Amino acid sequence: MAAEGMVQSGKSSPVIRQLETSLSRIGVTGAHKQIIALVLIGVLFDAFEQNTIGVSGPMLKASWGLTGADIGLLNTITFGSAAIGRLLSGILGDRYGRRVMLTFNLLLFTIGSLACALAPNFAALAIARGIVGFGIGGEISTAVTMLSEFCSPKFRGTAAGLVNVGAGGFGNFLAPAFGLLIFTIFPGEDGWRWLFAALAVPALLVVFYRRFVPETPRFLASQGRIAEANKVLSILESGTLRPKNLVVREHLKDDTAQEAPAKGAWKELFRAPFIGRTIPVAIAILMSYGAQLSVLTLMPIIFVSMGYTLQGSLLYSMIIQSGSVLGAIAASMFGYYFPRKRVLTVGAVFACLAAISIAYLGTNIYLVLMFGAIFQFFVLLLNTSIWIYAPELFPTRIRAFGVAFILATGSAAGSFVPTISGALFDAYGMIGVFGLAAAMYAVFAVCIQMGPETYGMSMEDLTQPAEVETPEPSVRRAEARA
């Protein structure tokens, strides 16, 4: 199956070649940085929102008399709807565009947060969490796809990786601190309502600012909307999203008709050659997400079982989470310099070794914190690298759904793997939890070998390099005479 990387993944038409050449020539401009900043603001608060049930859980239990199972159900609803939101947003994004779905999902996220703040009872809160989850899931997968399509072949990995720097890195690390800040400003039993309300306000501002973010030139070109694609490329080249007196250059020549994707194009994902790369990568991300969510869920309990207070366990968990920030940043940097499969394979091996070290060498709190931070570093390195890798596996016509399917598989892991890890902890302690994590990363390393290498290759045709050197004029004249 590794040879599957030699199969053409999509039509590399003259227009697509012109597009990749133009993106490479334009490079990274101020307009790219503005787009990335707006996207990162959104996913940062998405990450805050995903952590709100855990942060506000004690208040909810005290206010409404909820049980631990009730709190767990709210998280299950959030992650379950996030998986569904990703899949549906992927299908619609391939048909109607990335920009439309990004704005729609952020609006859903805002409505859901406000509904959570105003929820009169548990049932209403559960419904609101479903709305929030749908918006979060669709926005993150759309953001990964969108940034990879805006940027040059060299920079697209870094741009897509930055999404997880904001979400899985800084977002998860700062979420408890954000909750503490809100609870300090708004003390009392209704502090959880203010937390949800505070998360809705920045999202509304981002909805306004994202009116300035254009559709991606890759999607426009794939739809045959060449004039619009030329305008977006000219905007990127200008260095600002709102240029004055914009001069639209003919980056792409409208001399080749582009076929609009069929309504059922998403079904291609489950046919050759795409199924041969979709299934292994989906299994890999299920392993990684499942191991990560298990550890995040159980670490406070593990610290309490070691004799530490709840406050102390949360502090130690944040120390371990510091490795997440560094891992996401490292993955974004590696996305610029190194092949995807090399980073994913080496990262999986070290994540496996770090998990084994915690299980067998974590004899005191200092060693647990050190190995735990190292483990989280490689976990986020892998998760972020998967986000970089996934958009490059599929051509534009099915890219949004392909990315959504892979990320949704990761979200689904959160619904059952922590339960298995919890049972192993009850039976075998820390060795059971991290032994399972080590085994899952071993499976990850094997699965990644089955996919194609995408670094430096065309996003439409994995048999072609993304950047084609243009011959010098003298060489072209000699070829013409020949």
mmCIF file with all atom_site columns, N, CA and C in Angstrom, residues 217-279:
data_model
loop_
_atom_site.group_PDB
_atom_site.id
_atom_site.type_symbol
_atom_site.label_atom_id
_atom_site.label_alt_id
_atom_site.label_comp_id
_atom_site.label_asym_id
_atom_site.label_entity_id
_atom_site.label_seq_id
_atom_site.pdbx_PDB_ins_code
_atom_site.Cartn_x
_atom_site.Cartn_y
_atom_site.Cartn_z
_atom_site.occupancy
_atom_site.B_iso_or_equiv
_atom_site.pdbx_formal_charge
_atom_site.auth_seq_id
_atom_site.auth_comp_id
_atom_site.auth_asym_id
_atom_site.auth_atom_id
_atom_site.pdbx_PDB_model_num
ATOM 1   N N  . PRO A 1 217 ? -8.120  30.593 -3.361  1.00 0.00 ? 217 PRO A N  1
ATOM 2   C CA . PRO A 1 217 ? -7.953  30.552 -4.819  1.00 0.00 ? 217 PRO A CA 1
ATOM 3   C C  . PRO A 1 217 ? -7.996  29.131 -5.377  1.00 0.00 ? 217 PRO A C  1
ATOM 4   N N  . ARG A 1 218 ? -7.586  28.133 -4.584  1.00 0.00 ? 218 ARG A N  1
ATOM 5   C CA . ARG A 1 218 ? -7.653  26.751 -5.062  1.00 0.00 ? 218 ARG A CA 1
ATOM 6   C C  . ARG A 1 218 ? -9.095  26.318 -5.290  1.00 0.00 ? 218 ARG A C  1
ATOM 7   N N  . PHE A 1 219 ? -9.974  26.633 -4.346  1.00 0.00 ? 219 PHE A N  1
ATOM 8   C CA . PHE A 1 219 ? -11.375 26.255 -4.522  1.00 0.00 ? 219 PHE A CA 1
ATOM 9   C C  . PHE A 1 219 ? -11.985 26.978 -5.720  1.00 0.00 ? 219 PHE A C  1
ATOM 10  N N  . LEU A 1 220 ? -11.697 28.265 -5.850  1.00 0.00 ? 220 LEU A N  1
ATOM 11  C CA . LEU A 1 220 ? -12.244 29.041 -6.967  1.00 0.00 ? 220 LEU A CA 1
ATOM 12  C C  . LEU A 1 220 ? -11.748 28.482 -8.300  1.00 0.00 ? 220 LEU A C  1
ATOM 13  N N  . ALA A 1 221 ? -10.458 28.164 -8.386  1.00 0.00 ? 221 ALA A N  1
ATOM 14  C CA . ALA A 1 221 ? -9.916  27.614 -9.626  1.00 0.00 ? 221 ALA A CA 1
ATOM 15  C C  . ALA A 1 221 ? -10.533 26.260 -9.941  1.00 0.00 ? 221 ALA A C  1
ATOM 16  N N  . SER A 1 222 ? -10.762 25.451 -8.911  1.00 0.00 ? 222 SER A N  1
ATOM 17  C CA . SER A 1 222 ? -11.349 24.127 -9.140  1.00 0.00 ? 222 SER A CA 1
ATOM 18  C C  . SER A 1 222 ? -12.777 24.223 -9.652  1.00 0.00 ? 222 SER A C  1
ATOM 19  N N  . GLN A 1 223 ? -13.439 25.350 -9.377  1.00 0.00 ? 223 GLN A N  1
ATOM 20  C CA . GLN A 1 223 ? -14.806 25.574 -9.829  1.00 0.00 ? 223 GLN A CA 1
ATOM 21  C C  . GLN A 1 223 ? -14.870 26.305 -11.169 1.00 0.00 ? 223 GLN A C  1
ATOM 22  N N  . GLY A 1 224 ? -13.719 26.613 -11.751 1.00 0.00 ? 224 GLY A N  1
ATOM 23  C CA . GLY A 1 224 ? -13.685 27.342 -13.001 1.00 0.00 ? 224 GLY A CA 1
ATOM 24  C C  . GLY A 1 224 ? -13.918 28.830 -12.850 1.00 0.00 ? 224 GLY A C  1
ATOM 25  N N  . ARG A 1 225 ? -13.853 29.342 -11.621 1.00 0.00 ? 225 ARG A N  1
ATOM 26  C CA . ARG A 1 225 ? -14.080 30.777 -11.362 1.00 0.00 ? 225 ARG A CA 1
ATOM 27  C C  . ARG A 1 225 ? -12.718 31.487 -11.396 1.00 0.00 ? 225 ARG A C  1
ATOM 28  N N  . ILE A 1 226 ? -12.154 31.538 -12.590 1.00 0.00 ? 226 ILE A N  1
ATOM 29  C CA . ILE A 1 226 ? -10.782 32.003 -12.766 1.00 0.00 ? 226 ILE A CA 1
ATOM 30  C C  . ILE A 1 226 ? -10.633 33.490 -12.446 1.00 0.00 ? 226 ILE A C  1
ATOM 31  N N  . ALA A 1 227 ? -11.607 34.300 -12.858 1.00 0.00 ? 227 ALA A N  1
ATOM 32  C CA . ALA A 1 227 ? -11.518 35.743 -12.601 1.00 0.00 ? 227 ALA A CA 1
ATOM 33  C C  . ALA A 1 227 ? -11.495 36.020 -11.097 1.00 0.00 ? 227 ALA A C  1
ATOM 34  N N  . GLU A 1 228 ? -12.325 35.303 -10.334 1.00 0.00 ? 228 GLU A N  1
ATOM 35  C CA . GLU A 1 228 ? -12.348 35.476 -8.877  1.00 0.00 ? 228 GLU A CA 1
ATOM 36  C C  . GLU A 1 228 ? -11.043 34.995 -8.259  1.00 0.00 ? 228 GLU A C  1
ATOM 37  N N  . ALA A 1 229 ? -10.509 33.888 -8.774  1.00 0.00 ? 229 ALA A N  1
ATOM 38  C CA . ALA A 1 229 ? -9.236  33.383 -8.256  1.00 0.00 ? 229 ALA A CA 1
ATOM 39  C C  . ALA A 1 229 ? -8.114  34.385 -8.507  1.00 0.00 ? 229 ALA A C  1
ATOM 40  N N  . ASN A 1 230 ? -8.113  35.001 -9.676  1.00 0.00 ? 230 ASN A N  1
ATOM 41  C CA . ASN A 1 230 ? -7.100  36.026 -9.976  1.00 0.00 ? 230 ASN A CA 1
ATOM 42  C C  . ASN A 1 230 ? -7.212  37.210 -9.023  1.00 0.00 ? 230 ASN A C  1
ATOM 43  N N  . LYS A 1 231 ? -8.439  37.575 -8.663  1.00 0.00 ? 231 LYS A N  1
ATOM 44  C CA . LYS A 1 231 ? -8.625  38.686 -7.727  1.00 0.00 ? 231 LYS A CA 1
ATOM 45  C C  . LYS A 1 231 ? -8.063  38.342 -6.352  1.00 0.00 ? 231 LYS A C  1
ATOM 46  N N  . VAL A 1 232 ? -8.339  37.124 -5.878  1.00 0.00 ? 232 VAL A N  1
ATOM 47  C CA . VAL A 1 232 ? -7.833  36.709 -4.562  1.00 0.00 ? 232 VAL A CA 1
ATOM 48  C C  . VAL A 1 232 ? -6.307  36.650 -4.572  1.00 0.00 ? 232 VAL A C  1
ATOM 49  N N  . LEU A 1 233 ? -5.729  36.109 -5.627  1.00 0.00 ? 233 LEU A N  1
ATOM 50  C CA . LEU A 1 233 ? -4.273  36.062 -5.725  1.00 0.00 ? 233 LEU A CA 1
ATOM 51  C C  . LEU A 1 233 ? -3.678  37.468 -5.739  1.00 0.00 ? 233 LEU A C  1
ATOM 52  N N  . SER A 1 234 ? -4.347  38.389 -6.393  1.00 0.00 ? 234 SER A N  1
ATOM 53  C CA . SER A 1 234 ? -3.871  39.779 -6.423  1.00 0.00 ? 234 SER A CA 1
ATOM 54  C C  . SER A 1 234 ? -3.971  40.419 -5.046  1.00 0.00 ? 234 SER A C  1
ATOM 55  N N  . ILE A 1 235 ? -5.019  40.075 -4.294  1.00 0.00 ? 235 ILE A N  1
ATOM 56  C CA . ILE A 1 235 ? -5.157  40.574 -2.923  1.00 0.00 ? 235 ILE A CA 1
ATOM 57  C C  . ILE A 1 235 ? -4.020  40.042 -2.056  1.00 0.00 ? 235 ILE A C  1
ATOM 58  N N  . LEU A 1 236 ? -3.743  38.743 -2.166  1.00 0.00 ? 236 LEU A N  1
ATOM 59  C CA . LEU A 1 236 ? -2.640  38.159 -1.398  1.00 0.00 ? 236 LEU A CA 1
ATOM 60  C C  . LEU A 1 236 ? -1.320  38.828 -1.761  1.00 0.00 ? 236 LEU A C  1
ATOM 61  N N  . GLU A 1 237 ? -1.126  39.076 -3.040  1.00 0.00 ? 237 GLU A N  1
ATOM 62  C CA . GLU A 1 237 ? 0.107   39.710 -3.506  1.00 0.00 ? 237 GLU A CA 1
ATOM 63  C C  . GLU A 1 237 ? 0.234   41.142 -3.007  1.00 0.00 ? 237 GLU A C  1
ATOM 64  N N  . SER A 1 238 ? -0.917  41.828 -2.805  1.00 0.00 ? 238 SER A N  1
ATOM 65  C CA . SER A 1 238 ? -0.886  43.227 -2.370  1.00 0.00 ? 238 SER A CA 1
ATOM 66  C C  . SER A 1 238 ? -0.388  43.380 -0.940  1.00 0.00 ? 238 SER A C  1
ATOM 67  N N  . GLY A 1 239 ? -0.552  42.327 -0.132  1.00 0.00 ? 239 GLY A N  1
ATOM 68  C CA . GLY A 1 239 ? -0.063  42.378 1.238   1.00 0.00 ? 239 GLY A CA 1
ATOM 69  C C  . GLY A 1 239 ? -1.099  42.785 2.264   1.00 0.00 ? 239 GLY A C  1
ATOM 70  N N  . THR A 1 240 ? -2.347  43.043 1.848   1.00 0.00 ? 240 THR A N  1
ATOM 71  C CA . THR A 1 240 ? -3.402  43.407 2.793   1.00 0.00 ? 240 THR A CA 1
ATOM 72  C C  . THR A 1 240 ? -4.738  42.896 2.276   1.00 0.00 ? 240 THR A C  1
ATOM 73  N N  . LEU A 1 241 ? -5.640  42.565 3.190   1.00 0.00 ? 241 LEU A N  1
ATOM 74  C CA . LEU A 1 241 ? -6.947  42.051 2.783   1.00 0.00 ? 241 LEU A CA 1
ATOM 75  C C  . LEU A 1 241 ? -7.875  43.142 2.268   1.00 0.00 ? 241 LEU A C  1
ATOM 76  N N  . ARG A 1 242 ? -7.541  44.406 2.519   1.00 0.00 ? 242 ARG A N  1
ATOM 77  C CA . ARG A 1 242 ? -8.365  45.510 2.024   1.00 0.00 ? 242 ARG A CA 1
ATOM 78  C C  . ARG A 1 242 ? -7.475  46.508 1.276   1.00 0.00 ? 242 ARG A C  1
ATOM 79  N N  . PRO A 1 243 ? -6.943  46.099 0.125   1.00 0.00 ? 243 PRO A N  1
ATOM 80  C CA . PRO A 1 243 ? -6.052  47.004 -0.617  1.00 0.00 ? 243 PRO A CA 1
ATOM 81  C C  . PRO A 1 243 ? -6.828  48.126 -1.292  1.00 0.00 ? 243 PRO A C  1
ATOM 82  N N  . LYS A 1 244 ? -6.206  49.292 -1.382  1.00 0.00 ? 244 LYS A N  1
ATOM 83  C CA . LYS A 1 244 ? -6.804  50.421 -2.086  1.00 0.00 ? 244 LYS A CA 1
ATOM 84  C C  . LYS A 1 244 ? -6.338  50.396 -3.540  1.00 0.00 ? 244 LYS A C  1
ATOM 85  N N  . ASN A 1 245 ? -7.297  50.624 -4.446  1.00 0.00 ? 245 ASN A N  1
ATOM 86  C CA . ASN A 1 245 ? -6.992  50.656 -5.884  1.00 0.00 ? 245 ASN A CA 1
ATOM 87  C C  . ASN A 1 245 ? -6.312  49.366 -6.331  1.00 0.00 ? 245 ASN A C  1
ATOM 88  N N  . LEU A 1 246 ? -6.924  48.248 -5.992  1.00 0.00 ? 246 LEU A N  1
ATOM 89  C CA . LEU A 1 246 ? -6.361  46.950 -6.329  1.00 0.00 ? 246 LEU A CA 1
ATOM 90  C C  . LEU A 1 246 ? -6.293  46.757 -7.844  1.00 0.00 ? 246 LEU A C  1
ATOM 91  N N  . VAL A 1 247 ? -5.144  46.359 -8.310  1.00 0.00 ? 247 VAL A N  1
ATOM 92  C CA . VAL A 1 247 ? -4.953  46.012 -9.716  1.00 0.00 ? 247 VAL A CA 1
ATOM 93  C C  . VAL A 1 247 ? -4.940  44.494 -9.814  1.00 0.00 ? 247 VAL A C  1
ATOM 94  N N  . VAL A 1 248 ? -5.932  43.942 -10.519 1.00 0.00 ? 248 VAL A N  1
ATOM 95  C CA . VAL A 1 248 ? -6.050  42.491 -10.630 1.00 0.00 ? 248 VAL A CA 1
ATOM 96  C C  . VAL A 1 248 ? -5.166  41.998 -11.778 1.00 0.00 ? 248 VAL A C  1
ATOM 97  N N  . ARG A 1 249 ? -4.189  41.177 -11.431 1.00 0.00 ? 249 ARG A N  1
ATOM 98  C CA . ARG A 1 249 ? -3.291  40.615 -12.440 1.00 0.00 ? 249 ARG A CA 1
ATOM 99  C C  . ARG A 1 249 ? -3.816  39.273 -12.920 1.00 0.00 ? 249 ARG A C  1
ATOM 100 N N  . GLU A 1 250 ? -3.438  38.910 -14.132 1.00 0.00 ? 250 GLU A N  1
ATOM 101 C CA . GLU A 1 250 ? -3.865  37.631 -14.689 1.00 0.00 ? 250 GLU A CA 1
ATOM 102 C C  . GLU A 1 250 ? -2.868  36.549 -14.290 1.00 0.00 ? 250 GLU A C  1
ATOM 103 N N  . HIS A 1 251 ? -2.988  36.112 -13.052 1.00 0.00 ? 251 HIS A N  1
ATOM 104 C CA . HIS A 1 251 ? -2.133  35.033 -12.568 1.00 0.00 ? 251 HIS A CA 1
ATOM 105 C C  . HIS A 1 251 ? -2.475  33.723 -13.270 1.00 0.00 ? 251 HIS A C  1
ATOM 106 N N  . LEU A 1 252 ? -3.765  33.500 -13.482 1.00 0.00 ? 252 LEU A N  1
ATOM 107 C CA . LEU A 1 252 ? -4.239  32.283 -14.134 1.00 0.00 ? 252 LEU A CA 1
ATOM 108 C C  . LEU A 1 252 ? -4.890  32.655 -15.458 1.00 0.00 ? 252 LEU A C  1
ATOM 109 N N  . LYS A 1 253 ? -4.602  31.908 -16.495 1.00 0.00 ? 253 LYS A N  1
ATOM 110 C CA . LYS A 1 253 ? -5.195  32.156 -17.803 1.00 0.00 ? 253 LYS A CA 1
ATOM 111 C C  . LYS A 1 253 ? -6.424  31.282 -17.965 1.00 0.00 ? 253 LYS A C  1
ATOM 112 N N  . ASP A 1 254 ? -7.523  31.910 -18.308 1.00 0.00 ? 254 ASP A N  1
ATOM 113 C CA . ASP A 1 254 ? -8.792  31.196 -18.430 1.00 0.00 ? 254 ASP A CA 1
ATOM 114 C C  . ASP A 1 254 ? -8.877  30.519 -19.790 1.00 0.00 ? 254 ASP A C  1
ATOM 115 N N  . ASP A 1 255 ? -7.954  29.593 -20.045 1.00 0.00 ? 255 ASP A N  1
ATOM 116 C CA . ASP A 1 255 ? -7.937  28.915 -21.339 1.00 0.00 ? 255 ASP A CA 1
ATOM 117 C C  . ASP A 1 255 ? -8.193  27.416 -21.224 1.00 0.00 ? 255 ASP A C  1
ATOM 118 N N  . THR A 1 256 ? -8.467  26.989 -19.993 1.00 0.00 ? 256 THR A N  1
ATOM 119 C CA . THR A 1 256 ? -8.765  25.573 -19.782 1.00 0.00 ? 256 THR A CA 1
ATOM 120 C C  . THR A 1 256 ? -10.002 25.458 -18.899 1.00 0.00 ? 256 THR A C  1
ATOM 121 N N  . ALA A 1 257 ? -11.037 24.876 -19.438 1.00 0.00 ? 257 ALA A N  1
ATOM 122 C CA . ALA A 1 257 ? -12.286 24.741 -18.677 1.00 0.00 ? 257 ALA A CA 1
ATOM 123 C C  . ALA A 1 257 ? -12.086 23.775 -17.519 1.00 0.00 ? 257 ALA A C  1
ATOM 124 N N  . GLN A 1 258 ? -12.533 24.195 -16.348 1.00 0.00 ? 258 GLN A N  1
ATOM 125 C CA . GLN A 1 258 ? -12.442 23.335 -15.168 1.00 0.00 ? 258 GLN A CA 1
ATOM 126 C C  . GLN A 1 258 ? -13.774 22.639 -14.942 1.00 0.00 ? 258 GLN A C  1
ATOM 127 N N  . GLU A 1 259 ? -13.724 21.376 -14.624 1.00 0.00 ? 259 GLU A N  1
ATOM 128 C CA . GLU A 1 259 ? -14.950 20.627 -14.375 1.00 0.00 ? 259 GLU A CA 1
ATOM 129 C C  . GLU A 1 259 ? -15.349 20.804 -12.916 1.00 0.00 ? 259 GLU A C  1
ATOM 130 N N  . ALA A 1 260 ? -16.580 21.278 -12.696 1.00 0.00 ? 260 ALA A N  1
ATOM 131 C CA . ALA A 1 260 ? -17.076 21.400 -11.332 1.00 0.00 ? 260 ALA A CA 1
ATOM 132 C C  . ALA A 1 260 ? -17.275 20.008 -10.755 1.00 0.00 ? 260 ALA A C  1
ATOM 133 N N  . PRO A 1 261 ? -16.958 19.815 -9.477  1.00 0.00 ? 261 PRO A N  1
ATOM 134 C CA . PRO A 1 261 ? -17.089 18.481 -8.895  1.00 0.00 ? 261 PRO A CA 1
ATOM 135 C C  . PRO A 1 261 ? -18.528 18.025 -8.870  1.00 0.00 ? 261 PRO A C  1
ATOM 136 N N  . ALA A 1 262 ? -18.745 16.737 -9.055  1.00 0.00 ? 262 ALA A N  1
ATOM 137 C CA . ALA A 1 262 ? -20.095 16.182 -8.983  1.00 0.00 ? 262 ALA A CA 1
ATOM 138 C C  . ALA A 1 262 ? -20.607 16.269 -7.561  1.00 0.00 ? 262 ALA A C  1
ATOM 139 N N  . LYS A 1 263 ? -21.949 16.226 -7.431  1.00 0.00 ? 263 LYS A N  1
ATOM 140 C CA . LYS A 1 263 ? -22.542 16.372 -6.109  1.00 0.00 ? 263 LYS A CA 1
ATOM 141 C C  . LYS A 1 263 ? -22.109 15.251 -5.170  1.00 0.00 ? 263 LYS A C  1
ATOM 142 N N  . GLY A 1 264 ? -21.848 14.087 -5.712  1.00 0.00 ? 264 GLY A N  1
ATOM 143 C CA . GLY A 1 264 ? -21.431 12.958 -4.880  1.00 0.00 ? 264 GLY A CA 1
ATOM 144 C C  . GLY A 1 264 ? -19.943 12.742 -4.856  1.00 0.00 ? 264 GLY A C  1
ATOM 145 N N  . ALA A 1 265 ? -19.169 13.806 -5.113  1.00 0.00 ? 265 ALA A N  1
ATOM 146 C CA . ALA A 1 265 ? -17.712 13.655 -5.197  1.00 0.00 ? 265 ALA A CA 1
ATOM 147 C C  . ALA A 1 265 ? -17.120 13.133 -3.895  1.00 0.00 ? 265 ALA A C  1
ATOM 148 N N  . TRP A 1 266 ? -17.769 13.420 -2.760  1.00 0.00 ? 266 TRP A N  1
ATOM 149 C CA . TRP A 1 266 ? -17.234 12.982 -1.475  1.00 0.00 ? 266 TRP A CA 1
ATOM 150 C C  . TRP A 1 266 ? -17.145 11.457 -1.389  1.00 0.00 ? 266 TRP A C  1
ATOM 151 N N  . LYS A 1 267 ? -17.925 10.733 -2.194  1.00 0.00 ? 267 LYS A N  1
ATOM 152 C CA . LYS A 1 267 ? -17.888 9.274  -2.169  1.00 0.00 ? 267 LYS A CA 1
ATOM 153 C C  . LYS A 1 267 ? -16.560 8.733  -2.692  1.00 0.00 ? 267 LYS A C  1
ATOM 154 N N  . GLU A 1 268 ? -15.822 9.554  -3.447  1.00 0.00 ? 268 GLU A N  1
ATOM 155 C CA . GLU A 1 268 ? -14.508 9.132  -3.938  1.00 0.00 ? 268 GLU A CA 1
ATOM 156 C C  . GLU A 1 268 ? -13.565 8.774  -2.798  1.00 0.00 ? 268 GLU A C  1
ATOM 157 N N  . LEU A 1 269 ? -13.807 9.363  -1.637  1.00 0.00 ? 269 LEU A N  1
ATOM 158 C CA . LEU A 1 269 ? -12.932 9.127  -0.488  1.00 0.00 ? 269 LEU A CA 1
ATOM 159 C C  . LEU A 1 269 ? -12.849 7.647  -0.146  1.00 0.00 ? 269 LEU A C  1
ATOM 160 N N  . PHE A 1 270 ? -13.904 6.911  -0.461  1.00 0.00 ? 270 PHE A N  1
ATOM 161 C CA . PHE A 1 270 ? -13.980 5.498  -0.096  1.00 0.00 ? 270 PHE A CA 1
ATOM 162 C C  . PHE A 1 270 ? -13.750 4.576  -1.289  1.00 0.00 ? 270 PHE A C  1
ATOM 163 N N  . ARG A 1 271 ? -13.100 5.141  -2.336  1.00 0.00 ? 271 ARG A N  1
ATOM 164 C CA . ARG A 1 271 ? -12.690 4.345  -3.487  1.00 0.00 ? 271 ARG A CA 1
ATOM 165 C C  . ARG A 1 271 ? -11.193 4.560  -3.728  1.00 0.00 ? 271 ARG A C  1
ATOM 166 N N  . ALA A 1 272 ? -10.595 3.637  -4.473  1.00 0.00 ? 272 ALA A N  1
ATOM 167 C CA . ALA A 1 272 ? -9.174  3.771  -4.796  1.00 0.00 ? 272 ALA A CA 1
ATOM 168 C C  . ALA A 1 272 ? -8.963  5.011  -5.665  1.00 0.00 ? 272 ALA A C  1
ATOM 169 N N  . PRO A 1 273 ? -7.865  5.737  -5.497  1.00 0.00 ? 273 PRO A N  1
ATOM 170 C CA . PRO A 1 273 ? -6.737  5.438  -4.595  1.00 0.00 ? 273 PRO A CA 1
ATOM 171 C C  . PRO A 1 273 ? -6.887  6.018  -3.193  1.00 0.00 ? 273 PRO A C  1
ATOM 172 N N  . PHE A 1 274 ? -7.966  6.802  -2.951  1.00 0.00 ? 274 PHE A N  1
ATOM 173 C CA . PHE A 1 274 ? -8.032  7.588  -1.713  1.00 0.00 ? 274 PHE A CA 1
ATOM 174 C C  . PHE A 1 274 ? -8.282  6.748  -0.470  1.00 0.00 ? 274 PHE A C  1
ATOM 175 N N  . ILE A 1 275 ? -9.025  5.651  -0.603  1.00 0.00 ? 275 ILE A N  1
ATOM 176 C CA . ILE A 1 275 ? -9.300  4.847  0.591   1.00 0.00 ? 275 ILE A CA 1
ATOM 177 C C  . ILE A 1 275 ? -8.021  4.248  1.152   1.00 0.00 ? 275 ILE A C  1
ATOM 178 N N  . GLY A 1 276 ? -7.021  4.033  0.278   1.00 0.00 ? 276 GLY A N  1
ATOM 179 C CA . GLY A 1 276 ? -5.753  3.468  0.740   1.00 0.00 ? 276 GLY A CA 1
ATOM 180 C C  . GLY A 1 276 ? -4.933  4.414  1.571   1.00 0.00 ? 276 GLY A C  1
ATOM 181 N N  . ARG A 1 277 ? -5.250  5.704  1.531   1.00 0.00 ? 277 ARG A N  1
ATOM 182 C CA . ARG A 1 277 ? -4.556  6.662  2.396   1.00 0.00 ? 277 ARG A CA 1
ATOM 183 C C  . ARG A 1 277 ? -5.472  7.159  3.515   1.00 0.00 ? 277 ARG A C  1
ATOM 184 N N  . THR A 1 278 ? -6.791  7.144  3.270   1.00 0.00 ? 278 THR A N  1
ATOM 185 C CA . THR A 1 278 ? -7.734  7.627  4.274   1.00 0.00 ? 278 THR A CA 1
ATOM 186 C C  . THR A 1 278 ? -7.777  6.721  5.495   1.00 0.00 ? 278 THR A C  1
ATOM 187 N N  . ILE A 1 279 ? -7.933  5.411  5.271   1.00 0.00 ? 279 ILE A N  1
ATOM 188 C CA . ILE A 1 279 ? -8.113  4.477  6.391   1.00 0.00 ? 279 ILE A CA 1
ATOM 189 C C  . ILE A 1 279 ? -6.879  4.409  7.293   1.00 0.00 ? 279 ILE A C  1
#
